[in-house]
Short mmCIF file of C-alpha atoms and ligand atoms in Angstrom, two decimals:
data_model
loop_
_atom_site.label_atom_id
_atom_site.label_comp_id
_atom_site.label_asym_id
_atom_site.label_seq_id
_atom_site.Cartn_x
_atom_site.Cartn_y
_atom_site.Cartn_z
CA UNK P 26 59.68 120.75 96.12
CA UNK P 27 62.49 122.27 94.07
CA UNK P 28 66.18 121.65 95.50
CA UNK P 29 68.00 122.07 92.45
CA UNK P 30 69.93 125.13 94.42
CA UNK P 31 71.19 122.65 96.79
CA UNK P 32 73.41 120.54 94.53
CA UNK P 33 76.73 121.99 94.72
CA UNK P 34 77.53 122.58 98.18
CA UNK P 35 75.83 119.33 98.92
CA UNK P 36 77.92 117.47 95.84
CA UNK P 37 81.04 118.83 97.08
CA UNK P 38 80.36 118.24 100.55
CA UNK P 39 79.94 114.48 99.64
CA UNK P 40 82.86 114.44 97.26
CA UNK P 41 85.11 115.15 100.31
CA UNK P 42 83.51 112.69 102.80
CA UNK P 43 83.92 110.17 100.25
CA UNK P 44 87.85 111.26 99.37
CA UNK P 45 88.14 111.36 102.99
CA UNK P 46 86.88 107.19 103.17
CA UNK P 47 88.75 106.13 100.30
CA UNK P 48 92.01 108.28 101.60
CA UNK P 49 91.79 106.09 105.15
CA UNK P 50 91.04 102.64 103.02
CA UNK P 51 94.63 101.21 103.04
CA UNK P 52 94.97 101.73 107.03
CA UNK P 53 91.00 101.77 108.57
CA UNK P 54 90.60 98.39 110.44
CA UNK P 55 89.19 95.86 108.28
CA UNK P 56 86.37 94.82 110.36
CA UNK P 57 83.61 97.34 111.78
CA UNK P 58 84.36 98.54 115.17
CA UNK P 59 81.25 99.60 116.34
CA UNK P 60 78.69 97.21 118.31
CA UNK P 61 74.67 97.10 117.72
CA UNK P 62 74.22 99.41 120.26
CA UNK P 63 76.65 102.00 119.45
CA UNK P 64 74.73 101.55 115.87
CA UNK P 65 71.19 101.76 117.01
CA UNK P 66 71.46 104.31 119.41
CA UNK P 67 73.28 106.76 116.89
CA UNK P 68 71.11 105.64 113.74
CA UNK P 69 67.73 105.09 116.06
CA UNK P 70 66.52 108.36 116.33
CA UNK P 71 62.65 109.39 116.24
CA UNK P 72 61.34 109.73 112.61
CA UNK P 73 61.85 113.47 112.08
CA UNK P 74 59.08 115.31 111.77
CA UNK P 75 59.53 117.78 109.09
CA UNK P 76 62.62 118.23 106.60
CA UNK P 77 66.08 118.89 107.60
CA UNK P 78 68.83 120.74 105.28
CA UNK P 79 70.39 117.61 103.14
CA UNK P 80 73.67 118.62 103.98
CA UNK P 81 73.49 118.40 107.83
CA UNK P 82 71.56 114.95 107.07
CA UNK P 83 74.72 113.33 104.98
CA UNK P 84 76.92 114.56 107.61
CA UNK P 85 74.96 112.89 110.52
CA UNK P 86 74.83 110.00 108.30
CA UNK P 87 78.66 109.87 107.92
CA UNK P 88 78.91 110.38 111.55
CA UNK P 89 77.01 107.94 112.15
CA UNK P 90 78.04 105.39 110.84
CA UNK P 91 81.49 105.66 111.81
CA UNK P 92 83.03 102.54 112.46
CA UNK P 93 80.00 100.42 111.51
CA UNK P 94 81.06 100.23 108.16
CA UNK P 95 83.17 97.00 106.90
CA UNK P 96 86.62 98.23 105.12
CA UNK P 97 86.20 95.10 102.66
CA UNK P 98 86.89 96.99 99.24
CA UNK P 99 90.06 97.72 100.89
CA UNK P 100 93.38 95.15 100.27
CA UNK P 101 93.16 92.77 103.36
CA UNK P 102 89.51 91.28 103.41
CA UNK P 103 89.94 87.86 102.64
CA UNK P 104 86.64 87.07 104.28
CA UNK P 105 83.71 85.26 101.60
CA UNK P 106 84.05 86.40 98.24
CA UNK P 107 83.19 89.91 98.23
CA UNK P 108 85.63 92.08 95.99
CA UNK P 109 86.55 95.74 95.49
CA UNK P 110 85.72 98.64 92.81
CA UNK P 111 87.18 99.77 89.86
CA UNK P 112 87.82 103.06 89.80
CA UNK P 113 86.13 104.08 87.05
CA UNK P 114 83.25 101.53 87.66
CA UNK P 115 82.97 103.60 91.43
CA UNK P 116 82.33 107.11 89.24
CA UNK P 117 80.08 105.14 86.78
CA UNK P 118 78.01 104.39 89.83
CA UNK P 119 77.19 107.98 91.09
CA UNK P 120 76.05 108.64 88.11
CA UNK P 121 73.84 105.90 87.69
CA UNK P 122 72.14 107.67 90.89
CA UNK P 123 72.83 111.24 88.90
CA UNK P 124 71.01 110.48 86.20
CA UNK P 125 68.22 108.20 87.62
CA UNK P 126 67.18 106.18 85.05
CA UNK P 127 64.32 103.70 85.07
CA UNK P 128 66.39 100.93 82.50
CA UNK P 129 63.32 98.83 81.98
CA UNK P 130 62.82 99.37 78.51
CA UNK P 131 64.52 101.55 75.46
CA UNK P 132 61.89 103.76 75.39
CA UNK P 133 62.11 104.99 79.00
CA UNK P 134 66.08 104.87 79.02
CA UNK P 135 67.41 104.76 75.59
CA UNK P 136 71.27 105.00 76.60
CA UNK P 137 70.89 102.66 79.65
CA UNK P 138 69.73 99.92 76.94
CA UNK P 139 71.81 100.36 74.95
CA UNK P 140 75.36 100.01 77.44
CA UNK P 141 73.41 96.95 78.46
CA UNK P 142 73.38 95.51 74.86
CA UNK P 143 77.19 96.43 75.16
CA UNK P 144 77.71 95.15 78.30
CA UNK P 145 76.01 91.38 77.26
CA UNK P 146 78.46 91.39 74.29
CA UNK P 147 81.49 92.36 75.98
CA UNK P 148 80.89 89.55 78.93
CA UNK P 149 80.24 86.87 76.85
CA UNK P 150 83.49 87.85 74.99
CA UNK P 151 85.13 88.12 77.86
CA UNK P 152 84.04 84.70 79.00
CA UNK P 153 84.17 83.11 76.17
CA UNK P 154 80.66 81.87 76.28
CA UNK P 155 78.59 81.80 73.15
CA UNK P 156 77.71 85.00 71.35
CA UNK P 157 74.60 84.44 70.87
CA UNK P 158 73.46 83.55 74.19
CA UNK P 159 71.00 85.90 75.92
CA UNK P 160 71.60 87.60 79.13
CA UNK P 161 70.67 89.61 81.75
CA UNK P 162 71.86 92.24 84.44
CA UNK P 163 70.27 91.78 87.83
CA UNK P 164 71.39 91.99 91.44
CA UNK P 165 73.81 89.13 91.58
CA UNK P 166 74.36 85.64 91.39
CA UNK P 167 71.07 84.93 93.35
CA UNK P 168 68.59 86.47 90.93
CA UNK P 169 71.45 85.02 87.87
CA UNK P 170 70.43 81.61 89.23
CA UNK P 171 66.19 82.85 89.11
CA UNK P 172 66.64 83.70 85.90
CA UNK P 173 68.60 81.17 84.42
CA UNK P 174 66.57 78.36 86.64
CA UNK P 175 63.28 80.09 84.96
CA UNK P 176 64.43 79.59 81.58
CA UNK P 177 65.51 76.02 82.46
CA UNK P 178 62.12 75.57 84.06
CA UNK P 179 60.27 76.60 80.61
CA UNK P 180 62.23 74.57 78.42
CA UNK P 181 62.12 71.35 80.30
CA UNK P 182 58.58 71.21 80.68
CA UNK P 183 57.92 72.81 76.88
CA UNK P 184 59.46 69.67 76.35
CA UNK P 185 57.12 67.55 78.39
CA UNK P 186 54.37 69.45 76.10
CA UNK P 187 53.52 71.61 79.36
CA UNK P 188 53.36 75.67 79.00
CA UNK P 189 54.44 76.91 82.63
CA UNK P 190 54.08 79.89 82.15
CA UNK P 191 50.26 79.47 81.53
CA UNK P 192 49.78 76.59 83.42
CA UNK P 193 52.35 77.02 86.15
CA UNK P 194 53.43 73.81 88.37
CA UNK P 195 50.46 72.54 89.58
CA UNK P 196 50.04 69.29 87.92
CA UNK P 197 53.13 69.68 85.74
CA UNK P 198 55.49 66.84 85.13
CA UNK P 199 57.46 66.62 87.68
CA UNK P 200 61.34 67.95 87.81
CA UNK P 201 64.39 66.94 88.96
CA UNK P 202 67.37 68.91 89.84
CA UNK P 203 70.60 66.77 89.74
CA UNK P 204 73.69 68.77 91.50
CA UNK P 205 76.90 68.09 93.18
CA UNK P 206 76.61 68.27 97.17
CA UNK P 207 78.74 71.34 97.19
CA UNK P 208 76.45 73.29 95.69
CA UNK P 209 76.20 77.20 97.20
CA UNK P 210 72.60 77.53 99.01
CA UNK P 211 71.20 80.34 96.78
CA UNK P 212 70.95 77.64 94.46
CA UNK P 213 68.60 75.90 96.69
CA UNK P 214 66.93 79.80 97.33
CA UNK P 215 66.57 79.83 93.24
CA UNK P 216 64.54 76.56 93.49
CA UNK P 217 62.10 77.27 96.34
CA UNK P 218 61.54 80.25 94.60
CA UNK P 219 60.55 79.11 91.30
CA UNK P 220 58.07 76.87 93.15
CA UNK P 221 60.04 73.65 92.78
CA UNK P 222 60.91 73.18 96.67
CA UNK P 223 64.16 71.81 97.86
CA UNK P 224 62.60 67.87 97.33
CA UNK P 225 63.24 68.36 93.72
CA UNK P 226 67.08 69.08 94.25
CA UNK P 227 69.15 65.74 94.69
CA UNK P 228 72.51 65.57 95.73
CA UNK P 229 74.70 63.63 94.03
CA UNK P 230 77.98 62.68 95.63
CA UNK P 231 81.52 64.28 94.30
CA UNK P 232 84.93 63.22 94.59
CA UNK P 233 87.38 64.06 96.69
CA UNK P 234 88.15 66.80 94.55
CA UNK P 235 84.81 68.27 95.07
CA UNK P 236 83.96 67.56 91.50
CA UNK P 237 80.55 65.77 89.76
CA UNK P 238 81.61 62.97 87.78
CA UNK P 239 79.70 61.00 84.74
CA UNK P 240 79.61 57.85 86.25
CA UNK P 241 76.94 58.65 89.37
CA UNK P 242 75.17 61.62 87.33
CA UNK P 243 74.69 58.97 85.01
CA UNK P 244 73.19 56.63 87.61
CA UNK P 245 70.84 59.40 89.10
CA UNK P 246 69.84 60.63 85.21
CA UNK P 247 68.75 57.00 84.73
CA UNK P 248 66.92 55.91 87.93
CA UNK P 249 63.79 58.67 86.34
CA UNK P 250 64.57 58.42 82.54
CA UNK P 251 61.16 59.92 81.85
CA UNK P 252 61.72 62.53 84.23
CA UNK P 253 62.37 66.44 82.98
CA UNK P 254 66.04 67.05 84.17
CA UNK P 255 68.25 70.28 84.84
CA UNK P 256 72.26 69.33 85.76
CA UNK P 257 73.53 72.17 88.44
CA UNK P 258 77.58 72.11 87.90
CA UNK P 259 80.10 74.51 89.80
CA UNK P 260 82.98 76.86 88.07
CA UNK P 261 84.59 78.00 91.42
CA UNK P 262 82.85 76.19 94.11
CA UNK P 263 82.58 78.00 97.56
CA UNK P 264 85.27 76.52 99.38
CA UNK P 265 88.19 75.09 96.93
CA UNK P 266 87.11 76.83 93.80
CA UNK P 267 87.53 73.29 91.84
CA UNK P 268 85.47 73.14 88.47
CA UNK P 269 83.66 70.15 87.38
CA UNK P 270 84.85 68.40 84.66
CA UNK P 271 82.52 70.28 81.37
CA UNK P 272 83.52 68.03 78.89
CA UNK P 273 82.87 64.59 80.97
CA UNK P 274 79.71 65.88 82.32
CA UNK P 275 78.04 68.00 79.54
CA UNK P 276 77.46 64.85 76.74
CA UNK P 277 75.98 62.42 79.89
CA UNK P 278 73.29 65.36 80.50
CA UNK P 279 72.92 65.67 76.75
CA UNK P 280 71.70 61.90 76.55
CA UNK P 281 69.20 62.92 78.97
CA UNK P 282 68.01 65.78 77.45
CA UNK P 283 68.67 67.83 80.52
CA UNK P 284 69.51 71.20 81.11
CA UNK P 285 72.78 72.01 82.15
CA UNK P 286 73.55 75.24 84.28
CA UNK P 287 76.53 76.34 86.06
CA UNK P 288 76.70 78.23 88.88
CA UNK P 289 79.78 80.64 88.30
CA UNK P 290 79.67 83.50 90.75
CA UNK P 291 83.49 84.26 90.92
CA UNK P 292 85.18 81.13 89.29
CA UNK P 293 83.51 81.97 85.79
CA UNK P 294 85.83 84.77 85.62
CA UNK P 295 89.13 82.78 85.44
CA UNK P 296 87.71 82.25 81.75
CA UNK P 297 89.12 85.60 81.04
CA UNK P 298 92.50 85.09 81.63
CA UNK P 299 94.67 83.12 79.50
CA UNK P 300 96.63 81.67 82.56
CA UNK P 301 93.41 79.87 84.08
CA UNK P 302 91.36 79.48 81.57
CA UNK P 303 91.57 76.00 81.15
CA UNK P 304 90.06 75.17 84.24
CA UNK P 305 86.61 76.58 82.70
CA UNK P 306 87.30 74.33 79.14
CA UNK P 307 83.94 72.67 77.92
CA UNK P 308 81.72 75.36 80.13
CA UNK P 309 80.50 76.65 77.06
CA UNK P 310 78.62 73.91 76.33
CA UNK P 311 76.16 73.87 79.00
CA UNK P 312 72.74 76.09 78.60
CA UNK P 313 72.90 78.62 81.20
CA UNK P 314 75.38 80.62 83.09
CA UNK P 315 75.46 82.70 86.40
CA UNK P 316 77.89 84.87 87.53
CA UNK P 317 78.78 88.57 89.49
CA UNK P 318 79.76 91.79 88.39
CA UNK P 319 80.23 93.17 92.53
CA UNK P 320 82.55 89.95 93.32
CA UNK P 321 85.59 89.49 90.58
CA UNK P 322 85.03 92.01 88.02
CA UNK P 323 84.96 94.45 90.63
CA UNK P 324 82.37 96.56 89.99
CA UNK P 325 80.26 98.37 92.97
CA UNK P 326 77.13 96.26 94.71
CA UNK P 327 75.14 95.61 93.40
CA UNK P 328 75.67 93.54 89.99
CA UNK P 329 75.40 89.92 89.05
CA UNK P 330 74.88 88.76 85.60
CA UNK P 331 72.61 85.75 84.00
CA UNK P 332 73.32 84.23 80.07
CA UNK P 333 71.04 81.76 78.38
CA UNK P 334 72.18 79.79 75.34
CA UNK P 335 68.58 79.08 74.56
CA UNK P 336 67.17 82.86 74.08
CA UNK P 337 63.71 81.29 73.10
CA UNK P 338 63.26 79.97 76.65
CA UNK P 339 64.92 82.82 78.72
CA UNK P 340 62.54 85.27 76.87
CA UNK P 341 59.56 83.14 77.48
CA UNK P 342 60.39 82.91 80.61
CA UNK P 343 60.69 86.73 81.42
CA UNK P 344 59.16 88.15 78.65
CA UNK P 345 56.42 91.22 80.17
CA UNK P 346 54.23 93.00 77.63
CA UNK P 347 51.19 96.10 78.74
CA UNK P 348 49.38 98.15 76.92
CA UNK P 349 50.94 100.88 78.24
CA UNK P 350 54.60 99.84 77.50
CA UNK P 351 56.18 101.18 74.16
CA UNK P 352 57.80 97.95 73.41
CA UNK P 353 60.86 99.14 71.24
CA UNK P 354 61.00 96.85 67.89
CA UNK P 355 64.51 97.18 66.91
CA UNK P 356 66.11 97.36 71.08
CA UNK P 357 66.96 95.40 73.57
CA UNK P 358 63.78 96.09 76.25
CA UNK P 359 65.44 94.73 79.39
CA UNK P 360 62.10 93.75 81.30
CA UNK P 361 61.87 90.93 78.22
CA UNK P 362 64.98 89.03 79.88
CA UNK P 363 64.64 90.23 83.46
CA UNK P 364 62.79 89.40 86.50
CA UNK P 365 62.43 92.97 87.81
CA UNK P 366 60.12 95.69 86.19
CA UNK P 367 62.21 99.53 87.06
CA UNK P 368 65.03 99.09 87.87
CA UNK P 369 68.18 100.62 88.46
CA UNK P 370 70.28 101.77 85.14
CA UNK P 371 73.02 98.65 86.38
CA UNK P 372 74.55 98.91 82.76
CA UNK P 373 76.47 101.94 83.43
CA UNK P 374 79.11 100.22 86.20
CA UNK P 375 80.12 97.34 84.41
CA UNK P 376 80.21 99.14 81.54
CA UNK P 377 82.52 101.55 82.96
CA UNK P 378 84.65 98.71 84.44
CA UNK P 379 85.01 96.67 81.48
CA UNK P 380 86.02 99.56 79.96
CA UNK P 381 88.54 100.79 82.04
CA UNK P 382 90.67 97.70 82.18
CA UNK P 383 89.90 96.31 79.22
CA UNK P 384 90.15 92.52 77.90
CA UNK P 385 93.85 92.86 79.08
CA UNK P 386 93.08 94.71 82.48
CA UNK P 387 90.49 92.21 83.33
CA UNK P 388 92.93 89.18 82.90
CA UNK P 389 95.48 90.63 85.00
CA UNK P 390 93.46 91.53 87.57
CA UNK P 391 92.11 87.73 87.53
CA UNK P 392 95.81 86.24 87.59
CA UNK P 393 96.82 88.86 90.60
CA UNK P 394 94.44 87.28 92.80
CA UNK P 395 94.93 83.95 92.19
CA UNK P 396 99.19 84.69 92.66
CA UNK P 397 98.06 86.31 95.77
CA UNK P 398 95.73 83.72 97.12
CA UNK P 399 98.44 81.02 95.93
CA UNK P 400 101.34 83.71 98.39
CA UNK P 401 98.90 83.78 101.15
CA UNK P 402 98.06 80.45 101.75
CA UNK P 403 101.69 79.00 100.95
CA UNK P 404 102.85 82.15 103.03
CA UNK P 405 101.00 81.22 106.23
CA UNK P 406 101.48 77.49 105.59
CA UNK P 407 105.05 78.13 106.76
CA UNK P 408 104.02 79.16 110.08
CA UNK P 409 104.27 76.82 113.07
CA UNK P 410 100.90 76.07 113.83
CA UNK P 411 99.25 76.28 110.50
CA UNK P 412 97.84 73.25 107.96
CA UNK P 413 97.04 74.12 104.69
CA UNK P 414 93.75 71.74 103.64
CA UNK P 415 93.80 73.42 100.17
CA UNK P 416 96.45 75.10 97.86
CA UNK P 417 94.77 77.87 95.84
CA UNK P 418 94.73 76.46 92.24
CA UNK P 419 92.33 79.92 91.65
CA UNK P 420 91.47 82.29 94.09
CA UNK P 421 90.35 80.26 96.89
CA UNK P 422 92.46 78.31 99.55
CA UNK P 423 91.68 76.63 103.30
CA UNK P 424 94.11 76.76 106.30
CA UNK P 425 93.38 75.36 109.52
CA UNK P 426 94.85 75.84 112.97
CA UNK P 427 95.54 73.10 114.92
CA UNK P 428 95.30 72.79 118.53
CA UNK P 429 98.98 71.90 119.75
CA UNK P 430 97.79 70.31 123.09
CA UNK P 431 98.67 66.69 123.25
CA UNK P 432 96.13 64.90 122.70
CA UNK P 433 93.80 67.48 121.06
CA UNK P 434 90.66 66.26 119.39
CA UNK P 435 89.23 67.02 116.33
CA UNK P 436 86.75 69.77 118.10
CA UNK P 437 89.73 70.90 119.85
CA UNK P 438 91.37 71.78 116.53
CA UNK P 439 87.98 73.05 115.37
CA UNK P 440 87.45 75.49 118.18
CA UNK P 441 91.08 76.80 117.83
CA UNK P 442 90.70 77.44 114.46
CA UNK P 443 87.82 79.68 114.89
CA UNK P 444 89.47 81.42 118.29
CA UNK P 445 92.83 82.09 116.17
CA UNK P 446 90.44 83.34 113.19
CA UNK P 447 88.21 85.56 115.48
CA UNK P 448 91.77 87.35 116.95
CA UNK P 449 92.65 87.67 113.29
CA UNK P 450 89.88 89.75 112.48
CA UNK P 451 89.30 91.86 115.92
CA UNK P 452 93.09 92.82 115.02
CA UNK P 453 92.04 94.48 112.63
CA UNK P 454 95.04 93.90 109.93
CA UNK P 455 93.03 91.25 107.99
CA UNK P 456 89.41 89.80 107.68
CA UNK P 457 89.18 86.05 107.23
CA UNK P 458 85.72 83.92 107.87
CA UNK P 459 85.32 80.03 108.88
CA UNK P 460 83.64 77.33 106.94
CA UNK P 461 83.33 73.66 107.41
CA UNK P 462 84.69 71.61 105.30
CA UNK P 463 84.54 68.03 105.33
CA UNK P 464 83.17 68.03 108.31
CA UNK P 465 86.00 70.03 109.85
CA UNK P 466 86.41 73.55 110.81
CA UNK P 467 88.70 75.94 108.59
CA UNK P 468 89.43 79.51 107.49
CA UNK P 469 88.60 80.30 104.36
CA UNK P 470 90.79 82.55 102.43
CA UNK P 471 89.47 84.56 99.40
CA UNK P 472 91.35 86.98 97.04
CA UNK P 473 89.26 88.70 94.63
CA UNK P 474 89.84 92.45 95.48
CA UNK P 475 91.52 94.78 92.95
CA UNK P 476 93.15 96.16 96.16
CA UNK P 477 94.88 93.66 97.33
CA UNK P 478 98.55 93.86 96.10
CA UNK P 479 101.89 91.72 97.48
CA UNK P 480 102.28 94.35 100.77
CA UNK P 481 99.24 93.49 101.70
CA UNK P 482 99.60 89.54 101.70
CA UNK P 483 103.03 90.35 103.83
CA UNK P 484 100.71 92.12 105.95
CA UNK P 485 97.93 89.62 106.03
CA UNK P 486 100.33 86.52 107.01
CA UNK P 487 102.17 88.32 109.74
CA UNK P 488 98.39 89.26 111.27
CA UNK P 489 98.02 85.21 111.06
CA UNK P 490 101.28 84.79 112.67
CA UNK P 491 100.52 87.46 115.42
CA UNK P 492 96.82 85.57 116.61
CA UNK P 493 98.60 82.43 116.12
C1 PLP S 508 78.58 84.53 96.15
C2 PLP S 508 78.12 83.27 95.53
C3 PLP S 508 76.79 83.11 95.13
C4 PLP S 508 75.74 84.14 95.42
O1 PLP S 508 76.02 85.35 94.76
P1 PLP S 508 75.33 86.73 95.19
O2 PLP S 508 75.95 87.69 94.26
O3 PLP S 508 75.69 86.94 96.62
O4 PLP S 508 73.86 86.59 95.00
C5 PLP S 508 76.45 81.94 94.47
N1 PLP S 508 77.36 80.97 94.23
C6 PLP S 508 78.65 81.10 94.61
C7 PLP S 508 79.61 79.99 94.30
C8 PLP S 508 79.08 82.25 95.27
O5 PLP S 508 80.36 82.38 95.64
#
């Protein structure tokens, strides 16, 4: 089946429906309008039963989708941590899809290996992590964590004298997974899937600053001295985006002889700026590092990255030879360091990103969206009505509304928070999500869109100030 002929009206067709998205970005309502139903009962239709011209199928599609798509690369979703594009990262990405590339190995995709070589270089650069630490570019912080976890996984035991990767777990010395009780639950995803199960994980109690602190990891390293150990630490955790202390940590796991990974989906990336890189000092040091392309650097979904100081274990880990593979001898074969076999030609977005802004670009864009998170939260915080719980120090900050009724409880002050939130986002002018934090109900406010610029925080706090 040849379509070749049907490129450029097709092509062009698409350009403008996609012109025509991004031109309504700045003013669409942030959150989708359009309920299950309305969804379904456009999108449901019988399969078709033979082919249909492309071009009438991408219009239906836009059609159809109409208003059930979420305007979060736009400036006013402050809801999770979910980010923009670049530009140039956006064009990089069609044509990834253009030129189809199966970046498993140099052999199959010569250029797509290469960018990622590029692409491992330039991040660790930009992060200031060791140079030469391993990596990997997979989906996002979930499959960062797999990988990473996997190389932990071989190392520990190789330690114990125990090859998992012939032997797997089943009578394997056992492991124990020491982490903060803040930790984000794909970490807990990463373990089941590496056959470990969530009894291996313990929690170890922070401060109130959310942070791990030598004295009980100590404790907890020393109730199973014999035990193989990997430390889970936070840069950027979920709700406050505090760090644990590297350089207080790091040496207690050392005496252990555990393995030290850090889960640093978006607070990794205040590494790159000058301004707030100190929070991430001593992060270095630890053995493995996870972290997204789609949230802070901007870059389209999907992209998350994985590095491993110990390249030894990370390519034992992942390592796939067959005797049909042309294993390149002098390249970087990306199915040696990743868990997937084809895959998609990622490379080319971040590539395209990192090189659009460059090491100067990236650190602005990183210090914008902590100065707006810092204006948002200190913005609304002058409202009647609003508490701040938590200050932005990065990106991330926590308001809560409390109910003015005398004598309001604490569920009282929960449920208005989440009926103030909910008006918030069905207005339309601003996205915002709920979490619970110490115990108590809060909105969440996240700034990590290249989008978002100082109109839109004005914007943002008079939409709070409207539901309130
Ligand atoms: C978003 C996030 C993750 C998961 O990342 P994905 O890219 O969604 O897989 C893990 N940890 C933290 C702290 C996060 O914010």
């Amino acid at each position: 089946m040849k379509s070749e002929s049907a490129y450029p009206q097709l092509l062009r067709q698409t350009l403008d429906h996609a012109l025509a998205y991004l031109e309504a970005l700045p003013e669409a309502p942030v959150a989708a309008t359009a309920s299950l139903e309305e969804l379904r009962a456009r999108l449901g239709k019988p399969l078709p039963a033979g082919p249909v011209d492309p071009l009438a199928v991408v219009d239906r599609l836009v059609r159809d989708v109409a208003g059930g798509l979420t305007h979060s690369s736009g400036g006013r979703f402050f809801s999770w941590v979910i980010g923009g594009k670049l530009p140039a990262s956006l064009a990089a990405d069609w044509l990834t899809s253009t030129w189809d590339q199966n970046a498993g190995m140099f052999a199959v995709a010569p250029a797509a290996a290469v960018v990622e070589e590029v692409c491992g270089r330039w991040l660790l650069d930009l992060l200031h992590l060791p140079s030469s630490a391993s990596f990997a570019l997979v989906t996002g912080c979930q499959m960062a964590h797999v990988t990473c976890l996997a190389a932990a996984r071989n190392a520990v035991l190789a330690a114990k004298g125990w090859d998992v990767e012939q032997r797997g777990l089943i009578g394997a010395p056992p492991i124990r997974v020491l982490s903060g009780d803040q930790r984000h639950g794909t970490i807990e995803r990463a373990v089941r899937l590496l056959g470990l199960g969530r009894d291996c994980v313990i929690d170890i109690a922070t401060d109130n600053n959310g942070q791990l602190r030598a004295g009980p990891l100590r404790a907890a390293l020393a109730s199973a001295p014999a035990a193989a150990h990997i430390v889970l630490l936070q840069a950027g955790d979920l709700n406050t985006g505090s760090f644990d202390p590297y350089d207080e940590i790091i040496p207690v796991a050392r005496e252990f002889d555990a393995w030290v990974h850090v889960d640093g989906a978006f607070g990794l990336w205040a590494a790159a700026s000058p301004e707030y890189r100190h929070f991430t000092k001593g992060v270095e040091n630890a053995d493995s590092w996870a972290t997204d392309g789609h949230k802070w650097l901007n870059v389209p979904y999907d992209s998350g990255f994985a590095f491993v100081a110990n390249r030894a274990a990370h390519y034992r880990s992942m390592a796939h030879h067959a005797a049909y593979l042309d294993h390149s001898a002098v390249a970087r074969d990306q199915v040696d360091w990743n868990p997937e076999y084809s895959r998609r030609g990622r490379g080319f977005a971040t590539y395209a990103a990192i090189a659009s802004l460059g090491r100067q670009g990236i650190a602005q864009m990183v210090a914008e969206c902590c100065q707006h998170a810092h204006a948002l939260v200190t913005g609304a915080g002058k409202l009647p009505g609003v508490e701040v719980l938590h200050v932005p120090h990065i990106n991330q900050g926590l308001l809560r509304f409390p109910d003015p009724s005398p004598g309001a409880s604490e569920e009282d002050h929960d449920r208005r928070t989440e009926a103030v939130t909910a008006r918030i986002v069905a207005s339309g002018e601003a996205h915002f999500a709920c979490t619970t934090w110490r115990g108590r109900r809060c909105m969440r406010v996240s700034v990590c869109s290249c989008a978002t610029d100082a109109a839109d925080i004005v914007r943002a706090i008079a939409a709070i100030s409207n539901a309130l």
